[in-house]
């Protein structure tokens, strides 16, 4: 059975796999196709069995080979003003429009359409890794990586097909997303000194984090943009009325760190300031006051040696002889951490991802298909 890229992309777009929803219909469609092609595969479900990763291997049962990886979830189209229908493929002026065309069902469509070519005489195995819940903190792929660890043969390298304009990418920053909850003590604002103002303590902590963010600029790596780790507060919520000293305030912040720097040192500096400076002062007024931190999500940075065999091979298949970095994160850091050298290279541009009227240029998909053909030829000739 041969299904072309457009047909696959059209099918994949039609499944609304926004991260809060199930991806099972999409995964089952891919699994059915793999079964028809005689490709063994495994579904790795979440605990509610509402979502699944798919792992497949084609070719000899030997160590090494190449893994192609992508996430099946997309960001919401809800709340955005689209001119095109988000869950139906629209072709216009050399582009395919629809949610996930760039990020990153375009890559998955190219891989699925190319699979029949990989069914003959591979000397090394091809691995497929399709995950869920990437867009909400690279959550799903962790159980997929565990499953790959249990395999008798692990891939020697991985291509994550996030949109890079088909330029190989060796690195990106890591991220730690955190929530801070400040519990103060309420009272009438006329007696403000008798309360503990949770909003004001949150403000002092955020102000301290702004100072920390400045110090992060001292360590720079010009390959990344911006060339230093960043720390930012994105959401804050607290207080009920102006004439009440607020008892509660919470805020979310994130640290996007250079791959070679530890996020823990910065997080320790933040929690240490709260523990040593702020909480003792709060407790002088009211013992129940506290500041707590919860980790919302995290993933490691990626920094693959561009001189490595894996990087050189991926650059050769893509036809682009240099590799760069991207400002956004991918599952690549987790694969790399698991000992699988990884580069990111996929069709489309992240400028078009996450936006209304998301699209991928058809010539980007053609370039991706050409890379997969080069990979296929190498896998048939390599020994
Ligand atoms: Zn993505």
Tab-separated table of C-alpha atoms and ligand atoms in Angstrom:
chain	number	residue	atom	x	y	z
A	1	UNK	CA	0.000	0.000	0.000
A	2	UNK	CA	1.383	3.373	-0.972
A	3	UNK	CA	-0.049	6.544	0.485
A	4	UNK	CA	1.588	9.812	-0.455
A	5	UNK	CA	2.647	12.641	1.810
A	6	UNK	CA	-0.358	14.864	1.094
A	7	UNK	CA	-2.796	12.044	1.763
A	8	UNK	CA	-1.103	11.191	5.054
A	9	UNK	CA	-0.910	14.818	6.146
A	10	UNK	CA	-4.582	15.246	5.315
A	11	UNK	CA	-5.435	12.202	7.477
A	12	UNK	CA	-3.232	13.258	10.374
A	13	UNK	CA	-4.570	16.836	10.436
A	14	UNK	CA	-8.148	15.554	10.586
A	15	UNK	CA	-7.499	14.034	14.035
A	16	UNK	CA	-7.798	16.809	16.623
A	17	UNK	CA	-4.880	15.743	18.816
A	18	UNK	CA	-4.723	18.901	20.936
A	19	UNK	CA	-2.692	17.803	23.982
A	20	UNK	CA	-5.682	17.820	26.360
A	21	UNK	CA	-7.471	15.269	24.100
A	22	UNK	CA	-6.754	11.622	23.285
A	23	UNK	CA	-4.358	10.807	20.431
A	24	UNK	CA	-5.531	7.182	20.208
A	25	UNK	CA	-7.454	7.458	16.932
A	26	UNK	CA	-4.400	8.883	15.208
A	27	UNK	CA	-2.059	6.310	16.780
A	28	UNK	CA	-4.408	3.475	15.825
A	29	UNK	CA	-4.528	4.725	12.215
A	30	UNK	CA	-0.715	4.635	12.092
A	31	UNK	CA	-0.624	1.248	13.863
A	32	UNK	CA	-3.122	-0.176	11.338
A	33	UNK	CA	-0.949	1.039	8.461
A	34	UNK	CA	2.177	-0.487	10.035
A	35	UNK	CA	0.324	-3.808	10.440
A	36	UNK	CA	-0.643	-3.747	6.766
A	37	UNK	CA	3.021	-3.243	5.889
A	38	UNK	CA	3.988	-6.098	8.248
A	39	UNK	CA	5.946	-3.777	10.573
A	40	UNK	CA	6.028	-4.855	14.235
A	41	UNK	CA	5.158	-2.081	16.632
A	42	UNK	CA	4.303	-1.441	20.225
A	43	UNK	CA	1.903	1.034	21.835
A	44	UNK	CA	2.929	2.480	25.202
A	45	UNK	CA	-0.150	3.857	26.944
A	46	UNK	CA	-0.521	6.452	29.702
A	47	UNK	CA	-2.005	5.226	32.987
A	48	UNK	CA	-5.576	6.168	31.944
A	49	UNK	CA	-5.060	4.430	28.557
A	50	UNK	CA	-6.373	7.587	26.878
A	51	UNK	CA	-3.135	8.333	25.001
A	52	UNK	CA	-0.283	6.278	23.602
A	53	UNK	CA	3.223	6.477	22.210
A	54	UNK	CA	4.077	4.263	19.266
A	55	UNK	CA	7.429	2.541	18.872
A	56	UNK	CA	8.289	0.452	15.815
A	57	UNK	CA	11.376	-1.200	14.393
A	58	UNK	CA	11.990	-2.193	10.787
A	59	UNK	CA	14.896	-4.277	9.529
A	60	UNK	CA	17.445	-6.490	11.266
A	61	UNK	CA	17.452	-7.094	15.032
A	62	UNK	CA	20.872	-5.589	15.550
A	63	UNK	CA	22.166	-2.702	17.570
A	64	UNK	CA	22.445	0.674	15.905
A	65	UNK	CA	20.400	2.126	13.141
A	66	UNK	CA	18.463	5.335	12.977
A	67	UNK	CA	15.432	6.546	14.899
A	68	UNK	CA	12.907	8.998	13.434
A	69	UNK	CA	10.980	10.779	16.128
A	70	UNK	CA	7.981	13.062	16.297
A	71	UNK	CA	5.174	14.107	18.628
A	72	UNK	CA	1.568	13.537	17.614
A	73	UNK	CA	-0.062	16.220	19.786
A	74	UNK	CA	-0.709	19.796	18.700
A	75	UNK	CA	-1.375	23.102	20.456
A	76	UNK	CA	-5.001	24.327	20.646
A	77	UNK	CA	-6.632	26.078	17.698
A	78	UNK	CA	-9.372	27.198	20.080
A	79	UNK	CA	-9.210	30.902	20.903
A	80	UNK	CA	-7.336	31.715	17.692
A	81	UNK	CA	-8.928	33.344	14.648
A	82	UNK	CA	-8.357	31.030	11.664
A	83	UNK	CA	-9.219	31.875	8.045
A	84	UNK	CA	-8.635	28.207	7.105
A	85	UNK	CA	-10.301	25.192	8.775
A	86	UNK	CA	-7.704	24.006	11.339
A	87	UNK	CA	-8.519	20.284	11.148
A	88	UNK	CA	-8.880	19.934	7.395
A	89	UNK	CA	-5.984	20.204	4.971
A	90	UNK	CA	-6.184	23.207	2.638
A	91	UNK	CA	-3.742	23.576	-0.257
A	92	UNK	CA	-3.037	27.114	-1.411
A	93	UNK	CA	-0.097	28.667	-3.253
A	94	UNK	CA	2.400	25.914	-2.587
A	95	UNK	CA	1.420	25.493	1.065
A	96	UNK	CA	-0.612	23.062	3.113
A	97	UNK	CA	-2.602	24.769	5.870
A	98	UNK	CA	-3.903	23.148	9.057
A	99	UNK	CA	-3.096	22.728	12.760
A	100	UNK	CA	0.068	20.681	13.062
A	101	UNK	CA	1.178	20.968	9.414
A	102	UNK	CA	4.473	22.521	10.574
A	103	UNK	CA	4.542	21.338	14.205
A	104	UNK	CA	4.874	18.476	13.397
A	105	UNK	CA	2.528	16.232	11.473
A	106	UNK	CA	4.270	17.240	8.218
A	107	UNK	CA	7.352	15.277	9.276
A	108	UNK	CA	5.299	12.284	10.402
A	109	UNK	CA	3.433	12.302	7.063
A	110	UNK	CA	6.761	12.246	5.159
A	111	UNK	CA	8.004	9.328	7.305
A	112	UNK	CA	4.812	7.291	6.862
A	113	UNK	CA	4.734	7.886	3.105
A	114	UNK	CA	8.385	6.779	2.817
A	115	UNK	CA	7.991	3.570	4.846
A	116	UNK	CA	7.339	1.159	1.929
A	117	UNK	CA	10.806	2.080	0.589
A	118	UNK	CA	12.377	0.960	3.862
A	119	UNK	CA	10.928	-2.525	3.658
A	120	UNK	CA	13.660	-3.960	1.468
A	121	UNK	CA	17.077	-5.190	2.571
A	122	UNK	CA	18.022	-2.755	5.348
A	123	UNK	CA	21.438	-3.476	6.808
A	124	UNK	CA	20.687	-1.549	9.989
A	125	UNK	CA	17.297	-1.061	11.684
A	126	UNK	CA	14.993	1.909	11.327
A	127	UNK	CA	13.226	2.880	14.561
A	128	UNK	CA	10.073	4.994	14.750
A	129	UNK	CA	9.146	6.885	17.907
A	130	UNK	CA	5.875	8.833	17.902
A	131	UNK	CA	4.927	10.398	21.226
A	132	UNK	CA	2.050	12.234	22.957
A	133	UNK	CA	2.012	15.278	25.276
A	134	UNK	CA	5.141	16.955	23.932
A	135	UNK	CA	3.484	20.366	23.857
A	136	UNK	CA	2.703	20.237	27.564
A	137	UNK	CA	6.236	19.532	28.811
A	138	UNK	CA	7.626	16.495	26.912
A	139	UNK	CA	5.608	14.190	29.189
A	140	UNK	CA	4.693	11.214	26.985
A	141	UNK	CA	8.090	10.483	25.479
A	142	UNK	CA	9.592	9.473	28.845
A	143	UNK	CA	7.806	6.094	28.903
A	144	UNK	CA	8.731	5.640	25.229
A	145	UNK	CA	12.409	6.143	26.093
A	146	UNK	CA	12.055	3.578	28.912
A	147	UNK	CA	10.608	1.100	26.386
A	148	UNK	CA	13.516	1.724	23.988
A	149	UNK	CA	15.927	1.115	26.885
A	150	UNK	CA	14.372	-2.341	27.337
A	151	UNK	CA	14.911	-3.228	23.654
A	152	UNK	CA	17.721	-5.633	22.711
A	153	UNK	CA	19.011	-3.103	20.173
A	154	UNK	CA	19.077	0.634	20.622
A	155	UNK	CA	19.331	3.201	17.833
A	156	UNK	CA	22.751	4.754	17.210
A	157	UNK	CA	21.281	8.137	16.387
A	158	UNK	CA	17.998	10.015	16.263
A	159	UNK	CA	16.406	12.652	14.046
A	160	UNK	CA	13.661	14.669	15.740
A	161	UNK	CA	11.573	16.155	12.931
A	162	UNK	CA	10.485	19.418	14.591
A	163	UNK	CA	10.305	22.260	12.059
A	164	UNK	CA	13.788	23.658	11.373
A	165	UNK	CA	13.340	24.608	7.712
A	166	UNK	CA	15.173	21.295	7.028
A	167	UNK	CA	18.357	22.734	8.521
A	168	UNK	CA	20.053	20.318	10.938
A	169	UNK	CA	20.013	21.567	14.526
A	170	UNK	CA	22.505	20.312	17.094
A	171	UNK	CA	21.307	22.209	20.131
A	172	UNK	CA	18.700	24.019	22.144
A	173	UNK	CA	18.293	25.176	25.720
A	174	UNK	CA	16.703	23.139	28.485
A	175	UNK	CA	13.716	24.328	30.498
A	176	UNK	CA	12.405	24.090	34.035
A	177	UNK	CA	8.856	25.438	34.555
A	178	UNK	CA	7.868	26.123	38.163
A	179	UNK	CA	4.900	27.329	40.219
A	180	UNK	CA	5.385	29.276	43.430
A	181	UNK	CA	2.629	29.561	45.982
A	182	UNK	CA	2.870	32.193	48.708
A	183	UNK	CA	0.618	31.814	51.740
A	184	UNK	CA	0.325	35.015	53.772
A	185	UNK	CA	-2.179	36.132	56.401
A	186	UNK	CA	-5.329	38.146	55.655
A	187	UNK	CA	-6.646	41.127	57.574
A	188	UNK	CA	-8.452	44.436	56.948
A	189	UNK	CA	-6.159	46.668	54.890
A	190	UNK	CA	-6.576	49.438	57.505
A	191	UNK	CA	-4.505	47.187	59.795
A	192	UNK	CA	-2.082	46.152	57.020
A	193	UNK	CA	0.966	45.693	59.308
A	194	UNK	CA	-0.948	43.016	61.244
A	195	UNK	CA	-1.318	40.848	58.132
A	196	UNK	CA	1.227	39.158	55.901
A	197	UNK	CA	0.781	40.416	52.348
A	198	UNK	CA	1.200	37.425	50.020
A	199	UNK	CA	1.255	39.627	46.898
A	200	UNK	CA	4.050	41.780	48.306
A	201	UNK	CA	6.141	38.770	49.340
A	202	UNK	CA	5.640	37.296	45.856
A	203	UNK	CA	6.772	40.641	44.419
A	204	UNK	CA	9.930	40.575	46.543
A	205	UNK	CA	10.727	37.066	45.358
A	206	UNK	CA	10.109	37.990	41.710
A	207	UNK	CA	12.280	41.065	42.138
A	208	UNK	CA	15.059	38.838	43.506
A	209	UNK	CA	14.625	36.576	40.462
A	210	UNK	CA	15.085	39.615	38.164
A	211	UNK	CA	18.451	40.231	39.869
A	212	UNK	CA	19.347	36.551	39.426
A	213	UNK	CA	18.385	36.786	35.732
A	214	UNK	CA	20.960	39.566	35.334
A	215	UNK	CA	23.709	37.391	36.830
A	216	UNK	CA	22.803	34.576	34.409
A	217	UNK	CA	24.034	36.831	31.581
A	218	UNK	CA	27.613	36.398	32.827
A	219	UNK	CA	27.836	32.894	31.317
A	220	UNK	CA	27.410	33.152	27.555
A	221	UNK	CA	27.472	30.762	24.611
A	222	UNK	CA	27.155	32.623	21.312
A	223	UNK	CA	25.764	29.560	19.517
A	224	UNK	CA	22.435	30.065	21.304
A	225	UNK	CA	19.971	32.943	21.079
A	226	UNK	CA	19.815	34.754	23.426
A	227	UNK	CA	23.343	33.558	24.294
A	228	UNK	CA	22.645	33.111	28.026
A	229	UNK	CA	20.127	31.374	30.299
A	230	UNK	CA	16.912	33.318	30.923
A	231	UNK	CA	14.516	33.457	33.867
A	232	UNK	CA	11.033	34.902	33.497
A	233	UNK	CA	7.694	35.104	35.343
A	234	UNK	CA	4.731	34.622	33.011
A	235	UNK	CA	1.612	34.368	35.203
A	236	UNK	CA	0.699	35.870	38.588
A	237	UNK	CA	-2.498	35.641	40.546
A	238	UNK	CA	-3.347	36.952	44.014
A	239	UNK	CA	-5.665	38.993	46.175
A	240	UNK	CA	-9.441	39.465	46.277
A	241	UNK	CA	-10.113	43.101	47.094
A	242	UNK	CA	-8.097	46.249	47.667
A	243	UNK	CA	-9.246	46.567	51.270
A	244	UNK	CA	-8.078	43.056	52.230
A	245	UNK	CA	-4.432	42.187	52.864
A	246	UNK	CA	-4.099	39.204	50.472
A	247	UNK	CA	-3.519	35.777	52.025
A	248	UNK	CA	-2.688	33.963	48.786
A	249	UNK	CA	-0.566	34.648	45.734
A	250	UNK	CA	0.818	32.251	43.174
A	251	UNK	CA	2.980	32.769	40.124
A	252	UNK	CA	4.528	30.639	37.371
A	253	UNK	CA	8.070	31.131	36.169
A	254	UNK	CA	10.459	29.370	33.851
A	255	UNK	CA	14.188	28.996	33.517
A	256	UNK	CA	15.509	28.343	30.013
A	257	UNK	CA	19.073	27.310	30.578
A	258	UNK	CA	22.085	26.749	28.339
A	259	UNK	CA	22.582	22.984	27.825
A	260	UNK	CA	25.849	22.949	29.798
A	261	UNK	CA	24.532	24.824	32.838
A	262	UNK	CA	22.630	23.226	35.696
A	263	UNK	CA	19.108	24.538	36.263
A	264	UNK	CA	19.320	23.320	39.857
A	265	UNK	CA	21.845	25.950	40.963
A	266	UNK	CA	19.485	28.771	39.919
A	267	UNK	CA	16.406	27.041	41.352
A	268	UNK	CA	18.308	26.515	44.624
A	269	UNK	CA	19.154	30.229	44.701
A	270	UNK	CA	15.441	31.086	44.360
A	271	UNK	CA	14.147	28.598	46.931
A	272	UNK	CA	17.064	29.479	49.245
A	273	UNK	CA	16.135	33.185	49.197
A	274	UNK	CA	12.543	32.274	50.058
A	275	UNK	CA	13.588	29.910	52.860
A	276	UNK	CA	16.302	32.045	54.430
A	277	UNK	CA	15.044	35.602	53.879
A	278	UNK	CA	11.298	35.685	53.315
A	279	UNK	CA	9.684	32.795	55.221
A	280	UNK	CA	11.302	33.674	58.611
A	281	UNK	CA	10.001	37.256	58.300
A	282	UNK	CA	6.508	36.049	57.404
A	283	UNK	CA	6.426	33.630	60.317
A	284	UNK	CA	7.235	36.425	62.782
A	285	UNK	CA	3.673	37.630	62.217
A	286	UNK	CA	1.889	34.335	61.576
A	287	UNK	CA	3.279	30.820	61.961
A	288	UNK	CA	1.168	29.276	59.146
A	289	UNK	CA	2.717	31.510	56.464
A	290	UNK	CA	4.798	29.695	53.888
A	291	UNK	CA	6.237	29.714	50.358
A	292	UNK	CA	6.068	26.501	48.335
A	293	UNK	CA	7.402	25.515	44.943
A	294	UNK	CA	6.073	22.896	42.526
A	295	UNK	CA	7.824	21.743	39.356
A	296	UNK	CA	5.376	21.996	36.437
A	297	UNK	CA	7.576	20.493	33.728
A	298	UNK	CA	11.156	20.232	32.634
A	299	UNK	CA	13.350	18.899	29.872
A	300	UNK	CA	17.107	18.937	29.405
A	301	UNK	CA	18.949	20.996	26.817
A	302	UNK	CA	20.461	19.469	23.692
A	303	UNK	CA	24.045	19.970	22.553
A	304	UNK	CA	25.277	17.266	20.170
A	305	UNK	CA	28.882	17.434	19.004
A	306	UNK	CA	28.705	18.630	15.377
A	307	UNK	CA	31.916	16.712	14.666
A	308	UNK	CA	30.372	13.416	15.803
A	309	UNK	CA	29.642	10.621	13.315
A	310	UNK	CA	25.898	10.947	14.023
A	311	UNK	CA	25.849	14.683	13.294
A	312	UNK	CA	27.910	14.315	10.123
A	313	UNK	CA	25.630	11.566	8.812
A	314	UNK	CA	22.445	13.540	9.434
A	315	UNK	CA	23.960	16.617	7.772
A	316	UNK	CA	24.925	14.471	4.756
A	317	UNK	CA	21.398	13.047	4.388
A	318	UNK	CA	19.804	16.484	4.719
A	319	UNK	CA	22.181	17.962	2.151
A	320	UNK	CA	22.989	20.883	4.490
A	321	UNK	CA	26.589	20.880	5.668
A	322	UNK	CA	26.302	22.984	8.801
A	323	UNK	CA	24.124	22.748	11.894
A	324	UNK	CA	22.685	25.457	14.126
A	325	UNK	CA	20.509	25.871	17.202
A	326	UNK	CA	16.832	26.689	17.770
A	327	UNK	CA	15.331	28.852	20.533
A	328	UNK	CA	12.566	26.357	21.377
A	329	UNK	CA	12.873	23.008	23.155
A	330	UNK	CA	12.298	19.488	21.831
A	331	UNK	CA	12.280	15.884	23.018
A	332	UNK	CA	15.819	15.696	21.602
A	333	UNK	CA	17.395	16.569	24.949
A	334	UNK	CA	15.708	13.543	26.553
A	335	UNK	CA	16.889	11.187	23.784
A	336	UNK	CA	20.371	12.599	24.103
A	337	UNK	CA	20.276	12.171	27.878
A	338	UNK	CA	19.305	8.512	27.249
A	339	UNK	CA	22.533	8.063	25.280
A	340	UNK	CA	21.157	8.431	21.736
A	341	UNK	CA	22.997	11.168	19.780
A	342	UNK	CA	20.272	13.423	18.377
A	343	UNK	CA	19.814	16.204	15.868
A	344	UNK	CA	16.611	18.081	15.082
A	345	UNK	CA	15.757	18.415	11.394
A	346	UNK	CA	12.282	18.709	9.929
A	347	UNK	CA	10.086	20.483	7.402
A	348	UNK	CA	8.489	23.876	7.951
A	349	UNK	CA	9.342	26.742	10.193
A	350	UNK	CA	8.443	27.224	13.865
A	351	UNK	CA	7.439	30.810	12.954
A	352	UNK	CA	4.352	29.153	11.462
A	353	UNK	CA	3.822	26.784	14.392
A	354	UNK	CA	1.374	27.516	17.245
A	355	UNK	CA	-0.276	30.297	15.176
A	356	UNK	CA	-3.616	30.611	13.392
A	357	UNK	CA	-3.409	29.469	9.757
A	358	UNK	CA	-0.377	27.297	10.482
A	359	UNK	CA	1.135	25.958	7.276
A	360	UNK	CA	4.020	24.021	5.806
A	361	UNK	CA	5.466	24.818	2.376
A	362	UNK	CA	5.141	21.836	0.020
A	363	UNK	CA	8.776	22.192	-1.066
A	364	UNK	CA	9.787	21.725	2.596
A	365	UNK	CA	7.977	18.381	2.611
A	366	UNK	CA	9.735	17.504	-0.662
A	367	UNK	CA	13.102	18.289	0.957
A	368	UNK	CA	12.176	16.104	3.925
A	369	UNK	CA	11.191	13.235	1.616
A	370	UNK	CA	14.543	13.648	-0.182
A	371	UNK	CA	16.388	13.387	3.161
A	372	UNK	CA	14.461	10.189	3.960
A	373	UNK	CA	15.345	8.753	0.528
A	374	UNK	CA	19.044	9.493	1.196
A	375	UNK	CA	18.696	7.822	4.589
A	376	UNK	CA	16.971	4.822	2.992
A	377	UNK	CA	19.714	4.390	0.406
A	378	UNK	CA	22.358	4.599	3.158
A	379	UNK	CA	20.517	2.013	5.243
A	380	UNK	CA	20.341	-0.328	2.267
A	381	UNK	CA	24.049	0.036	1.506
A	382	UNK	CA	25.579	0.475	4.973
A	383	UNK	CA	27.195	-2.469	6.728
B	1	LIG	ZN1	6.668	20.463	18.137
